[in-house]
mmCIF file of C-alpha atoms (C1' of nucleotides) and ligand atoms in Angstrom:
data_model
loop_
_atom_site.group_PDB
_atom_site.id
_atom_site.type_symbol
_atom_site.label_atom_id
_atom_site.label_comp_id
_atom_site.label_asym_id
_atom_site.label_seq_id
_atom_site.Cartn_x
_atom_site.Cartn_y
_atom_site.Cartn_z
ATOM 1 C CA UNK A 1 0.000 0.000 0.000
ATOM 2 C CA UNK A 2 1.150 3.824 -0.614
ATOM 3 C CA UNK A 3 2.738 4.876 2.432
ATOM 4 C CA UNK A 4 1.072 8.423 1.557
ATOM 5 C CA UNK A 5 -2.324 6.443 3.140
ATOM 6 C CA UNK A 6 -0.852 7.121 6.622
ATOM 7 C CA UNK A 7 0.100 10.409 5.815
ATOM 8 C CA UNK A 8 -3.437 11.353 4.538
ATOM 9 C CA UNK A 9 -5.013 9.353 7.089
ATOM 10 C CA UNK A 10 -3.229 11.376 9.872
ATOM 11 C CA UNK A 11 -3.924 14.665 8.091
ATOM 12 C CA UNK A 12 -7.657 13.887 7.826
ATOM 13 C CA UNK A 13 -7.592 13.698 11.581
ATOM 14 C CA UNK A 14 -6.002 16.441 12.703
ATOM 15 C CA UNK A 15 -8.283 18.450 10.223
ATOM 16 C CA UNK A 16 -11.272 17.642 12.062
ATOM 17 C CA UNK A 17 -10.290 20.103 14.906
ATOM 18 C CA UNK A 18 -10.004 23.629 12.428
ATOM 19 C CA UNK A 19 -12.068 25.685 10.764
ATOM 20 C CA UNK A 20 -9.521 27.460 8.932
ATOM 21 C CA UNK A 21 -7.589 26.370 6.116
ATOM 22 C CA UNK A 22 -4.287 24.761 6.701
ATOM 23 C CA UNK A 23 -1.697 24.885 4.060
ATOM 24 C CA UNK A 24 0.202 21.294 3.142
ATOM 25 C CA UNK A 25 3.366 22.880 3.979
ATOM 26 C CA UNK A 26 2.195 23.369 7.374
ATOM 27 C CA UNK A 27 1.045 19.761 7.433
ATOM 28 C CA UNK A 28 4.205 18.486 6.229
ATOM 29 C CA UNK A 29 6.032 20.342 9.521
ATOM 30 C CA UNK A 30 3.944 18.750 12.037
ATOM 31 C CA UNK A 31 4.403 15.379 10.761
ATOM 32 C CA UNK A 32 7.956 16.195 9.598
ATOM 33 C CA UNK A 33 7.548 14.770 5.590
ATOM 34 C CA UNK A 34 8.204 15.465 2.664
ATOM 35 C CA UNK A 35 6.335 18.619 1.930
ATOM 36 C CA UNK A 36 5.941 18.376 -2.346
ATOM 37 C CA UNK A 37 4.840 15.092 -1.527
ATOM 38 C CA UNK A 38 2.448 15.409 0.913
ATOM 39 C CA UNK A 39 1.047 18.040 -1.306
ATOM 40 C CA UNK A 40 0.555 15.440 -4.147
ATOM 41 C CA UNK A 41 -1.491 13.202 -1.827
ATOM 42 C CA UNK A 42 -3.719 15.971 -0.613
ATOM 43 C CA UNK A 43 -4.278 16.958 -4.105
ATOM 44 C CA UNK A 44 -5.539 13.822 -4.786
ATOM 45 C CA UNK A 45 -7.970 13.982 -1.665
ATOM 46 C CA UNK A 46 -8.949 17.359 -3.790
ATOM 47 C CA UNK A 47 -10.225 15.436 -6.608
ATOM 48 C CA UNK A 48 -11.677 13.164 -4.785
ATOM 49 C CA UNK A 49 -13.667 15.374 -3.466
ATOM 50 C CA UNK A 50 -13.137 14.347 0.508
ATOM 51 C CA UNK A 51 -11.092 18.072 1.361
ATOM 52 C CA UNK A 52 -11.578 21.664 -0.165
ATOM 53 C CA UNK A 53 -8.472 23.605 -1.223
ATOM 54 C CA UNK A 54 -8.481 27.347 -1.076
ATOM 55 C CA UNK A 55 -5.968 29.366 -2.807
ATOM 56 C CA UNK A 56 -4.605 32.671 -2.376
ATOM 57 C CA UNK A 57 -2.786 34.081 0.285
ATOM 58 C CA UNK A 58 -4.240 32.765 3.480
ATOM 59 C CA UNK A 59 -5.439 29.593 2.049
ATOM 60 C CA UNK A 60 -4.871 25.593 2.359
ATOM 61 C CA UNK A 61 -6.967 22.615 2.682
ATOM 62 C CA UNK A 62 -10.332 21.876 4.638
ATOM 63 C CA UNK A 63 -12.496 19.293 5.075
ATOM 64 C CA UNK A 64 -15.138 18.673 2.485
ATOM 65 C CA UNK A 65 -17.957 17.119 4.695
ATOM 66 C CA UNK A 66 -18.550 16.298 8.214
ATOM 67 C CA UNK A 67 -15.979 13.432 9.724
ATOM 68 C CA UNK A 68 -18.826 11.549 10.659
ATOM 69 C CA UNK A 69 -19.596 11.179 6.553
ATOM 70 C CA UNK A 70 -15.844 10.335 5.835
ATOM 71 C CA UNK A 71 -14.681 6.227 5.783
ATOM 72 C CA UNK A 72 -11.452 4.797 5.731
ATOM 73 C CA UNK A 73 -12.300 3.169 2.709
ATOM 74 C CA UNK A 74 -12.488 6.922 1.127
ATOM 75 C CA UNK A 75 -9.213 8.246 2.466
ATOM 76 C CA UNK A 76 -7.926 4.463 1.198
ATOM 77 C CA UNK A 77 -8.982 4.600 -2.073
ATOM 78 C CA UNK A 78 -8.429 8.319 -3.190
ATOM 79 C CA UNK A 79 -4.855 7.981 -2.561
ATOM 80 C CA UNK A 80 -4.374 4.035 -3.245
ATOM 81 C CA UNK A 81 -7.098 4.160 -5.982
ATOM 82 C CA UNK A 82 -10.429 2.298 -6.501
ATOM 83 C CA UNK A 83 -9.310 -0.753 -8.822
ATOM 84 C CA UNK A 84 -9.551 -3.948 -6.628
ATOM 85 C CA UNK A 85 -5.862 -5.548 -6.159
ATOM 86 C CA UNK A 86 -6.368 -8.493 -7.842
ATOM 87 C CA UNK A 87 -7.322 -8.546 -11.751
ATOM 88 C CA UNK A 88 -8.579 -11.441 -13.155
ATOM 89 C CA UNK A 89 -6.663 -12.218 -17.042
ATOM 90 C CA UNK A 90 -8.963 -14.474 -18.002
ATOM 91 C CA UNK A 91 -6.253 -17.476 -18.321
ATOM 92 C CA UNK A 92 -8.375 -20.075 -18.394
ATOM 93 C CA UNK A 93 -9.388 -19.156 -22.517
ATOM 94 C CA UNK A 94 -6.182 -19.062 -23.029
ATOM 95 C CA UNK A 95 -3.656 -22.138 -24.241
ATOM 96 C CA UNK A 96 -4.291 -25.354 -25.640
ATOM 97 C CA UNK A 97 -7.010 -26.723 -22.898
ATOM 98 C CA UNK A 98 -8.815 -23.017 -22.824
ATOM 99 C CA UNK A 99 -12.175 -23.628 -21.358
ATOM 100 C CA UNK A 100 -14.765 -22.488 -24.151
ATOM 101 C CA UNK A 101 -16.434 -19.398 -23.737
ATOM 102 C CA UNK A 102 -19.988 -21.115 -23.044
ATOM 103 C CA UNK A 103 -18.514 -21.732 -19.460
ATOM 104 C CA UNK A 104 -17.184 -18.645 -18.896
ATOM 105 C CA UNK A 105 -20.845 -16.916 -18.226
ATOM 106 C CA UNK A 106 -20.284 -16.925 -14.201
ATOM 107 C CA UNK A 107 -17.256 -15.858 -12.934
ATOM 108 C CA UNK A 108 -14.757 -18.391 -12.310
ATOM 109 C CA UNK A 109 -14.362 -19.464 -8.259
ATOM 110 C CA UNK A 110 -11.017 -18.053 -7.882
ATOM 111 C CA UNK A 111 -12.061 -14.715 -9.019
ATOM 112 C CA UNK A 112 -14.951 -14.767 -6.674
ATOM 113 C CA UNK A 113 -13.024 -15.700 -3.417
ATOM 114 C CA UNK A 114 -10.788 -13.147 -4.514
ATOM 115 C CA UNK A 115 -13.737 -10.481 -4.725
ATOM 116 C CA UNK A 116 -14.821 -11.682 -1.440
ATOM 117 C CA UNK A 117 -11.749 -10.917 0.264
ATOM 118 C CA UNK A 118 -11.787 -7.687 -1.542
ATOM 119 C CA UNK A 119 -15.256 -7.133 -0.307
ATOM 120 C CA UNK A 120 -14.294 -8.001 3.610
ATOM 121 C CA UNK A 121 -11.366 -5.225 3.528
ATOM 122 C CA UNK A 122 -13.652 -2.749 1.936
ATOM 123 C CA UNK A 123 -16.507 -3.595 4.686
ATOM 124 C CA UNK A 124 -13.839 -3.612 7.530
ATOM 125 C CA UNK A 125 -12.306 -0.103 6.006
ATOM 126 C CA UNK A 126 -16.208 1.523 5.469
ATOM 127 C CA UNK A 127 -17.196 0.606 9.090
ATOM 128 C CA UNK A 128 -14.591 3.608 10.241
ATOM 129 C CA UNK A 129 -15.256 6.984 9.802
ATOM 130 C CA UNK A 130 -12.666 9.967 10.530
ATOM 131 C CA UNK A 131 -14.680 11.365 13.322
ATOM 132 C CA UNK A 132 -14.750 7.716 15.528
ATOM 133 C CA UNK A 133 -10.775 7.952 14.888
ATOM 134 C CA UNK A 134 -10.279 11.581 16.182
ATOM 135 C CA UNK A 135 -12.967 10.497 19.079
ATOM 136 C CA UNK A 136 -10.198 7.420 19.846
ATOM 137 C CA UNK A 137 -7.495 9.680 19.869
ATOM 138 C CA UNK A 138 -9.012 11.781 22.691
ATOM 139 C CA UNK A 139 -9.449 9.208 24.502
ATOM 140 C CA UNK A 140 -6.402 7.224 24.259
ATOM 141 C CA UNK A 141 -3.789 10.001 23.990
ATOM 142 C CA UNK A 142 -5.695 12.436 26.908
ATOM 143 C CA UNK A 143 -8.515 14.792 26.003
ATOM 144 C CA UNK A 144 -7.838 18.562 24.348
ATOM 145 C CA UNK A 145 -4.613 17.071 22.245
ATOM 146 C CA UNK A 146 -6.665 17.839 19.208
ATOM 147 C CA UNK A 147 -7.003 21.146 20.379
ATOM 148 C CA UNK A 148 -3.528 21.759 20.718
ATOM 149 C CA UNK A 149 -2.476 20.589 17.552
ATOM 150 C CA UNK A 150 -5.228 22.965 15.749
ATOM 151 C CA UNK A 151 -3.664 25.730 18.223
ATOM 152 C CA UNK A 152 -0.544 25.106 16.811
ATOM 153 C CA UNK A 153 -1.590 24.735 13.413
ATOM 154 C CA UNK A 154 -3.022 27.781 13.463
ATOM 155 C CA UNK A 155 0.392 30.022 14.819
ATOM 156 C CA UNK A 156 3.320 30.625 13.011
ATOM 157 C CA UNK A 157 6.155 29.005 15.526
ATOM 158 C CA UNK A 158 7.551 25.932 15.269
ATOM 159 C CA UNK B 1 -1.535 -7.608 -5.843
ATOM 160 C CA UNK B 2 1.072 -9.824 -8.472
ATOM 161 C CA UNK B 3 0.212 -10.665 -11.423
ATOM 162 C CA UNK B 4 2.017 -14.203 -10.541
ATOM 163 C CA UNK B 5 -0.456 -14.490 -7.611
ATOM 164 C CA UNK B 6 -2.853 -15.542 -10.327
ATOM 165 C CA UNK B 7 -1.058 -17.813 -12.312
ATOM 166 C CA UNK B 8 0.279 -19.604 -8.963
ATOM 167 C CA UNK B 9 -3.732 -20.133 -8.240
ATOM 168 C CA UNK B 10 -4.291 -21.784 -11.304
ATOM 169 C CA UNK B 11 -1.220 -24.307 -10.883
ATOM 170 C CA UNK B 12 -2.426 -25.100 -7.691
ATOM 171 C CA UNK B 13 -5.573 -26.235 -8.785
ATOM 172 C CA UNK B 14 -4.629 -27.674 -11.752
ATOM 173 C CA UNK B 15 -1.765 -29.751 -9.584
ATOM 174 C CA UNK B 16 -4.627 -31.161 -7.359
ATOM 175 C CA UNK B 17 -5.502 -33.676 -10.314
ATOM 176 C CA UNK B 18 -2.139 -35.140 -10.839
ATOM 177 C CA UNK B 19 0.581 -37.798 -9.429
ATOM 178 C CA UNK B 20 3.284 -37.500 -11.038
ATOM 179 C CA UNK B 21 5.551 -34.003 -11.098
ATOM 180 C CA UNK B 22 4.317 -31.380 -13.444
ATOM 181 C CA UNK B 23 7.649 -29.305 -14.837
ATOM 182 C CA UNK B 24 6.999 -25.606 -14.955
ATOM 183 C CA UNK B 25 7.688 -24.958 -18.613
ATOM 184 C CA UNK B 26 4.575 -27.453 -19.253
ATOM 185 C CA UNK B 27 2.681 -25.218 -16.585
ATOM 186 C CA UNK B 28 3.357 -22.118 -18.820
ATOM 187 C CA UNK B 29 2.927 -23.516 -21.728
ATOM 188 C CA UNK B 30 -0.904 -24.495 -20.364
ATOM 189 C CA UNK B 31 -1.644 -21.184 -19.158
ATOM 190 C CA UNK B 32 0.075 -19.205 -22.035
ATOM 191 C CA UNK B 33 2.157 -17.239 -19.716
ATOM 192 C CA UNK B 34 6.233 -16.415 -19.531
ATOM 193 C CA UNK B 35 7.483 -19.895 -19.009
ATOM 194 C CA UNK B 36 11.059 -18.494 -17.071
ATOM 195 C CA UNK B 37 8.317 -16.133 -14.960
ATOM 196 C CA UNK B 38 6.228 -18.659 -13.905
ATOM 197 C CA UNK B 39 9.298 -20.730 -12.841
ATOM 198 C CA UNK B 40 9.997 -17.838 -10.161
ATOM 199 C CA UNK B 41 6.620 -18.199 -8.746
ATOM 200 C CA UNK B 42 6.896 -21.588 -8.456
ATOM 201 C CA UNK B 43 10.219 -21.744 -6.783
ATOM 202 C CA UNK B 44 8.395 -18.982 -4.208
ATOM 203 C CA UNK B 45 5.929 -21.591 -3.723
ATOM 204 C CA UNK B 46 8.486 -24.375 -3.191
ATOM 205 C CA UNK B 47 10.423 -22.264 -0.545
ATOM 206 C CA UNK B 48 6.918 -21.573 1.240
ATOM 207 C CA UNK B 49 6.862 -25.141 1.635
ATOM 208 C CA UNK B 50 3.166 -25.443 -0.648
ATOM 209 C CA UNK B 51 5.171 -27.708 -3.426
ATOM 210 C CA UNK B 52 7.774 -30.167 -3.866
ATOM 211 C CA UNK B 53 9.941 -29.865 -6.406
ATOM 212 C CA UNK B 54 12.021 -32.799 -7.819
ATOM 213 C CA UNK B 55 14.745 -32.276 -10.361
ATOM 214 C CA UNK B 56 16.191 -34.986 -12.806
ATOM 215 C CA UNK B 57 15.170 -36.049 -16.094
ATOM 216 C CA UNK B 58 11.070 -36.433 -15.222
ATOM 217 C CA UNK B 59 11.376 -34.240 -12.271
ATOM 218 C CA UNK B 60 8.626 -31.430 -12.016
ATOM 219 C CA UNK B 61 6.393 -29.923 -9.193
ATOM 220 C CA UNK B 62 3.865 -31.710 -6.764
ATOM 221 C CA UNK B 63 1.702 -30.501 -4.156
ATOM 222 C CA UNK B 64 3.324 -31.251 -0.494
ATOM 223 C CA UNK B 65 0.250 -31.536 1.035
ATOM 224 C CA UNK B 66 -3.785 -32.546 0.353
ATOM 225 C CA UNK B 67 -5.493 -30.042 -1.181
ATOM 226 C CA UNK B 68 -7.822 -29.219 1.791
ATOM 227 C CA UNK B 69 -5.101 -28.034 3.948
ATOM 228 C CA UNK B 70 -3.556 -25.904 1.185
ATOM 229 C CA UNK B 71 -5.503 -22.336 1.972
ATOM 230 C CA UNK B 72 -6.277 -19.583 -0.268
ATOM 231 C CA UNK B 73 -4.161 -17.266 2.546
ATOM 232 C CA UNK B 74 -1.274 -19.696 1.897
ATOM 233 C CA UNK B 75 -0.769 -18.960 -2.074
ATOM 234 C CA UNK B 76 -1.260 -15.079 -1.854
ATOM 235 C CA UNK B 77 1.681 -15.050 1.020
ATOM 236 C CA UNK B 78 3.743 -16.925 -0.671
ATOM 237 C CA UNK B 79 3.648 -14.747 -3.435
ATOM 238 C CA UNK B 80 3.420 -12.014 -2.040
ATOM 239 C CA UNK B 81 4.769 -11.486 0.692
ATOM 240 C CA UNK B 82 3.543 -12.045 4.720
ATOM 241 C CA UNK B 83 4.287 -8.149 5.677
ATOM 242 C CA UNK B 84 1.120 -6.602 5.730
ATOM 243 C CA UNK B 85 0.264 -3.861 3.515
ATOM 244 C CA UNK B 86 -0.132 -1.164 5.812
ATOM 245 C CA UNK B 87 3.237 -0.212 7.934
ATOM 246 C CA UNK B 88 2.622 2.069 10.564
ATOM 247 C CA UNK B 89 5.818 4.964 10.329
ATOM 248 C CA UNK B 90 5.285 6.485 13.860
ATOM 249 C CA UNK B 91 4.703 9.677 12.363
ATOM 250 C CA UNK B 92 3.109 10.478 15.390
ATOM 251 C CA UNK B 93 5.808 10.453 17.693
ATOM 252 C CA UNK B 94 7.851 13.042 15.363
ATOM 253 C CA UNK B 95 7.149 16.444 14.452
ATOM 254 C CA UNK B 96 6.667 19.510 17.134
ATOM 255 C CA UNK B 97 3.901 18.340 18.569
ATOM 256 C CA UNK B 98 4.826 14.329 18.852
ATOM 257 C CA UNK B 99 2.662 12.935 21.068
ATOM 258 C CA UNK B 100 5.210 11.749 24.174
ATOM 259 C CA UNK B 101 6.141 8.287 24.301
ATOM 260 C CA UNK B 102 4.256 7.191 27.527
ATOM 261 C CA UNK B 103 0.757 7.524 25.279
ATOM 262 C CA UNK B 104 2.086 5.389 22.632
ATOM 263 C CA UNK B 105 1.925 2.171 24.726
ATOM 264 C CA UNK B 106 -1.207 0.659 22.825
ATOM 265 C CA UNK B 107 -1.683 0.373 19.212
ATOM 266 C CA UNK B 108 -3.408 3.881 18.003
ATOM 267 C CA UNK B 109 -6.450 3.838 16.426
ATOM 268 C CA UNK B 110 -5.517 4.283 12.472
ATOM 269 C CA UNK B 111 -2.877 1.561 13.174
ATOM 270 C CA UNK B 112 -5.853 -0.683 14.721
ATOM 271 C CA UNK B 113 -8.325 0.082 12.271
ATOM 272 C CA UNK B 114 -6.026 -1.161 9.356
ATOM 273 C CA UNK B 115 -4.896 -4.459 11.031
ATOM 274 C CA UNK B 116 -8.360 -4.962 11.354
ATOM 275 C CA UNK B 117 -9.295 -4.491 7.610
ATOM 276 C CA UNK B 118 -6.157 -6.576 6.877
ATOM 277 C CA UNK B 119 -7.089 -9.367 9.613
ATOM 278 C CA UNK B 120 -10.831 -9.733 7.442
ATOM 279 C CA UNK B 121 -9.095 -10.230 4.074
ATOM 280 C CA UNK B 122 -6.610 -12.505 5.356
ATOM 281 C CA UNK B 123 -9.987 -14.644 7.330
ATOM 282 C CA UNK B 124 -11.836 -14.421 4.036
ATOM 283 C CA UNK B 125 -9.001 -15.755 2.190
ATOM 284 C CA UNK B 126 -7.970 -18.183 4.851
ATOM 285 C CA UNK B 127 -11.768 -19.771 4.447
ATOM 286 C CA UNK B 128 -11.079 -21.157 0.551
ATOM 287 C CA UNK B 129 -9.023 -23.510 0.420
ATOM 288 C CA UNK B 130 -7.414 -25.362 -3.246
ATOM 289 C CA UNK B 131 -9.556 -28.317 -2.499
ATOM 290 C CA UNK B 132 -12.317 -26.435 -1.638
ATOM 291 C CA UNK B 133 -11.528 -24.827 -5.573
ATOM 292 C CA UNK B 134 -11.057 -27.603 -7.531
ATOM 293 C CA UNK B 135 -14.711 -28.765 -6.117
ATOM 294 C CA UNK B 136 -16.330 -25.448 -7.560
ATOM 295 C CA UNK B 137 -14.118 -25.389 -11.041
ATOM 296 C CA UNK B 138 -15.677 -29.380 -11.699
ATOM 297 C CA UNK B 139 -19.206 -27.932 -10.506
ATOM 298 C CA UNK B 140 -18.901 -25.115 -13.332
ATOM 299 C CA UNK B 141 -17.365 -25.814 -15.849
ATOM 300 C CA UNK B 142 -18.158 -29.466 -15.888
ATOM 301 C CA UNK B 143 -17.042 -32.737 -14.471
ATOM 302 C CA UNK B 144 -13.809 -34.181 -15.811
ATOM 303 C CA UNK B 145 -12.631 -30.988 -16.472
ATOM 304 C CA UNK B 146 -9.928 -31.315 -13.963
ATOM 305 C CA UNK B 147 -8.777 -35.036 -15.645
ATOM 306 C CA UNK B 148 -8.995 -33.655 -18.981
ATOM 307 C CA UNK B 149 -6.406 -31.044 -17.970
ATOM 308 C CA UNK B 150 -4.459 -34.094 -15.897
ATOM 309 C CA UNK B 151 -3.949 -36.068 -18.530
ATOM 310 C CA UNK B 152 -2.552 -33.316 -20.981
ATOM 311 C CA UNK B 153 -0.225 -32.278 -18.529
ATOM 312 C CA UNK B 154 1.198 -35.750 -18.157
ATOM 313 C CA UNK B 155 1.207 -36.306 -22.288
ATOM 314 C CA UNK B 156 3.961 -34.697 -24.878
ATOM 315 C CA UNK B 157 1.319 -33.278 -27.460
ATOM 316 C CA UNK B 158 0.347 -29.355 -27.657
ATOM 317 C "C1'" DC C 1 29.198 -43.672 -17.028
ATOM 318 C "C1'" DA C 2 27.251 -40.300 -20.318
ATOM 319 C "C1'" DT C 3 23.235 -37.772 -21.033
ATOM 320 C "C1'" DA C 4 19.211 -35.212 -21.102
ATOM 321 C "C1'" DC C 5 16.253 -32.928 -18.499
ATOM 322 C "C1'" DT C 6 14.933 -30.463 -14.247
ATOM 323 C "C1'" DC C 7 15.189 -26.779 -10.684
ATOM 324 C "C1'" DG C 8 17.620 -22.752 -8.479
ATOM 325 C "C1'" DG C 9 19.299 -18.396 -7.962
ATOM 326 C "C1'" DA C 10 21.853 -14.494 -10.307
ATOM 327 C "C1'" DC C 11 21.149 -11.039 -14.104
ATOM 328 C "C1'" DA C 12 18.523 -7.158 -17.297
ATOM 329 C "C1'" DT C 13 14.181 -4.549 -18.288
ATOM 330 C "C1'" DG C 14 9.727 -2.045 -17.610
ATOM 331 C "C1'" DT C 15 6.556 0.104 -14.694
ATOM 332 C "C1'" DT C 16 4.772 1.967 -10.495
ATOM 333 C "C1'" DT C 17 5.788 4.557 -6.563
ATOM 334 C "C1'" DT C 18 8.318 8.325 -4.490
ATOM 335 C "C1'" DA C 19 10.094 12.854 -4.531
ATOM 336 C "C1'" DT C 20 10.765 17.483 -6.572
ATOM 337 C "C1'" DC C 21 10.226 21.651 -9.175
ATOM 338 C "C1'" DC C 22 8.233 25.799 -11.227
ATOM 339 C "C1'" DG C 23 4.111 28.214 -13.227
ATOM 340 C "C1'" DA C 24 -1.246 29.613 -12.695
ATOM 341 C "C1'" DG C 25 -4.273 31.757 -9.610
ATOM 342 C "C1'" DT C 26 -6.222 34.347 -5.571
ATOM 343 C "C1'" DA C 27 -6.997 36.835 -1.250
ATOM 344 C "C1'" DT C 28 -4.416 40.225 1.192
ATOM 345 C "C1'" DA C 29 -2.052 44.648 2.126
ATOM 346 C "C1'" DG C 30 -0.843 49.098 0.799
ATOM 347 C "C1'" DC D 1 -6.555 49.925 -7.917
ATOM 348 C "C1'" DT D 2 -2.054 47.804 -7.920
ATOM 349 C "C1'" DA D 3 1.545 45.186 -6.268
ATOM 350 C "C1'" DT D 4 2.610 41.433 -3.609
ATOM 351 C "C1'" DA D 5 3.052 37.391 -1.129
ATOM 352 C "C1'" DC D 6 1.317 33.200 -0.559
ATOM 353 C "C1'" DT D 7 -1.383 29.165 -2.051
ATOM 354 C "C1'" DC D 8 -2.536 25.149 -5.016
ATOM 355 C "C1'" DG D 9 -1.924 22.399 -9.446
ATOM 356 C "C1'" DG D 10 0.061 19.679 -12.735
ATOM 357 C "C1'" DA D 11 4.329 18.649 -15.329
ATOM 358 C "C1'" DT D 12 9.002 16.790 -14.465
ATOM 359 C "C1'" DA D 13 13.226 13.589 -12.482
ATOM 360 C "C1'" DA D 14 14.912 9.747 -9.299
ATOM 361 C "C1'" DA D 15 14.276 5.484 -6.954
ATOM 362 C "C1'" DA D 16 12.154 1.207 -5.752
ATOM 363 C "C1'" DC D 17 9.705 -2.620 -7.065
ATOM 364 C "C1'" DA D 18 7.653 -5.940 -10.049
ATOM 365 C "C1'" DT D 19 8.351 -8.176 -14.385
ATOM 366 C "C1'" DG D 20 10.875 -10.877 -17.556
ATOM 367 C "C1'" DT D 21 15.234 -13.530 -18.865
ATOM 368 C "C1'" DC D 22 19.389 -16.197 -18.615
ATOM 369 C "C1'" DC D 23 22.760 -19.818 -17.576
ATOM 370 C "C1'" DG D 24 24.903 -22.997 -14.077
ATOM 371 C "C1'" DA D 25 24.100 -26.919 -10.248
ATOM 372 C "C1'" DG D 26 22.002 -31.183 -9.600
ATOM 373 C "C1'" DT D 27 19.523 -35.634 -10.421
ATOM 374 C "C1'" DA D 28 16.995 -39.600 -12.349
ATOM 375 C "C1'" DT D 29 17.331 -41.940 -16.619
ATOM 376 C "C1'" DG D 30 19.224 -45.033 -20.090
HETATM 377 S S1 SF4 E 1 -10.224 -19.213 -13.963
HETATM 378 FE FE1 SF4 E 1 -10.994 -17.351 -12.854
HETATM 379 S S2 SF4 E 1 -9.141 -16.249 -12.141
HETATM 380 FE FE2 SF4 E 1 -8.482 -17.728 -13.720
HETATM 381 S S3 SF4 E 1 -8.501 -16.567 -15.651
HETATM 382 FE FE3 SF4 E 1 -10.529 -17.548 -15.491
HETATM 383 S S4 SF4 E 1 -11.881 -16.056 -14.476
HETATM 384 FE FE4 SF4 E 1 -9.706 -15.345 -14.127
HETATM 385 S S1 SF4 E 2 -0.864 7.625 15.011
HETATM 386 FE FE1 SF4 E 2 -1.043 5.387 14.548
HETATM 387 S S2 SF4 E 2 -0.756 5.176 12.305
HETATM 388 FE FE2 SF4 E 2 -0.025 7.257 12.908
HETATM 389 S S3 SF4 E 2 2.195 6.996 13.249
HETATM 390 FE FE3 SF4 E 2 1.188 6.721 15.264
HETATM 391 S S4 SF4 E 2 0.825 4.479 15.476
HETATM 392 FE FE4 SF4 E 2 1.256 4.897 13.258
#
DNA sequence: CATACTCGGACATGTTTTATCCGAGTATAG
DNA sequence: CTATACTCGGATAAAACATGTCCGAGTATG
């Protein structure tokens, strides 16, 4: 998987707790990355539609739509992409014992336990929005810690 | 996901229906695929322990074990990989406002969420096994089909 | 014992991921 | 109103990985 999923992931989060646009480069400070490169994965959260970006001079990134309406499975697949992992080639009409195409109507039981398993990851990833995250992370790492971080998102030290 | 994950699959299946050992270039040649390719994939499976390989003059590959005990989980590891997809950086614990180490003593909530997703694909692949397959291929695309493909393998004919 | 055939790991190539840069555009400040 | 400073956005290199290939080590055969 991209390791930009983490880094989205985590900026998702801490977005939950502004109102005000943060710019990537700010973003990239606090979790001390690559800064061009964070910006390329929040661009592609901008066209897929999960964050806002505002230009111009005070400007940055917000999110799109409540955290309570934002999965996993959306922050997974606009930076990772939609197309399932495994691709079926269709093998089996190929080579000298290719099954005819009369057979091939249903697809073929490996493909489907592979969709399955697809389908269980995607089920697993949907069942978690952004808000239940942030929620965890006041809870596990002490209450107001969201806070802070916006408070320090928001100021211009280091 | 590999492409080879696929074609591994197939030779698993296909091996279920056959004594003697199968050499790889026959295994390409059935499939239509890279013949030197497909070699690597096998010798992945061989080192997972999933195959046998003998060498000599009518050496080839066999399945080590019964089909019902080979699992879908098995195949996709061997190829590849165990590690899971998601690696957690501890981006958290760098930056300005790093959360101190004494919070960090639990997994952390994105990190949980994606072992989870991980854990239900690797269940829902765990559940199929080759034998399990093989069963489903005869069921669809008729019966025999698996003896038809048998005793091509073990002939010298296209 | 010679041989022919097999696997096994070391060696190139292509493609995706990672990382970076500079130009287009906008709200701000004067 | 104008100049400016700051932002995003996509086009551009470098690196890592997956893909594809090759020849030598080893073994059952005859
Ligand atoms: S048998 Fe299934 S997985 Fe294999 S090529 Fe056909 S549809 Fe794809
Ligand atoms: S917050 Fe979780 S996912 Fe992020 S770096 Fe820490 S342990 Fe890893």
């Amino acid at each position: 998987m991209s390791e930009g999923v983490e880094w989205a992931v985590h900026c998702c989060v801490v977005l939950t707790s502004v109102a005000a646009p943060v710019p990537a480069a700010r973003l990239a400070e606090l979790h001390q990355v690559s800064p061009t490169y964070l910006a390329k994965q929040l661009q592609a959260l901008a066209r897929a539609g999960l964050v806002f970006s505002v230009q111009g001079k005070s400007g940055g990134y917000v999110l799109s739509r409540p955290p309570a309406e934002i999965t996993l499975l959306d922050v997974v697949e606009a930076i990772d992409g939609p197309e399932p992992a495994f691709v079926c080639t269709e093998i089996r009409q190929r080579g000298p014992m290719a099954t005819p195409a009369e057979y091939c109507t249903t697809p073929c039981p490996i493909s489907r336990a592979m969709a399955a398993s697809e389908s269980a990851r995607r089920d697993a990833l949907r069942s978690v929005t952004i808000a239940g995250l942030a929620e965890q992370v006041e809870a596990g790492s002490g209450a107001g810690t969201l806070n802070g971080v916006a408070a320090w998102l928001g100021s211009t030290g280091t």
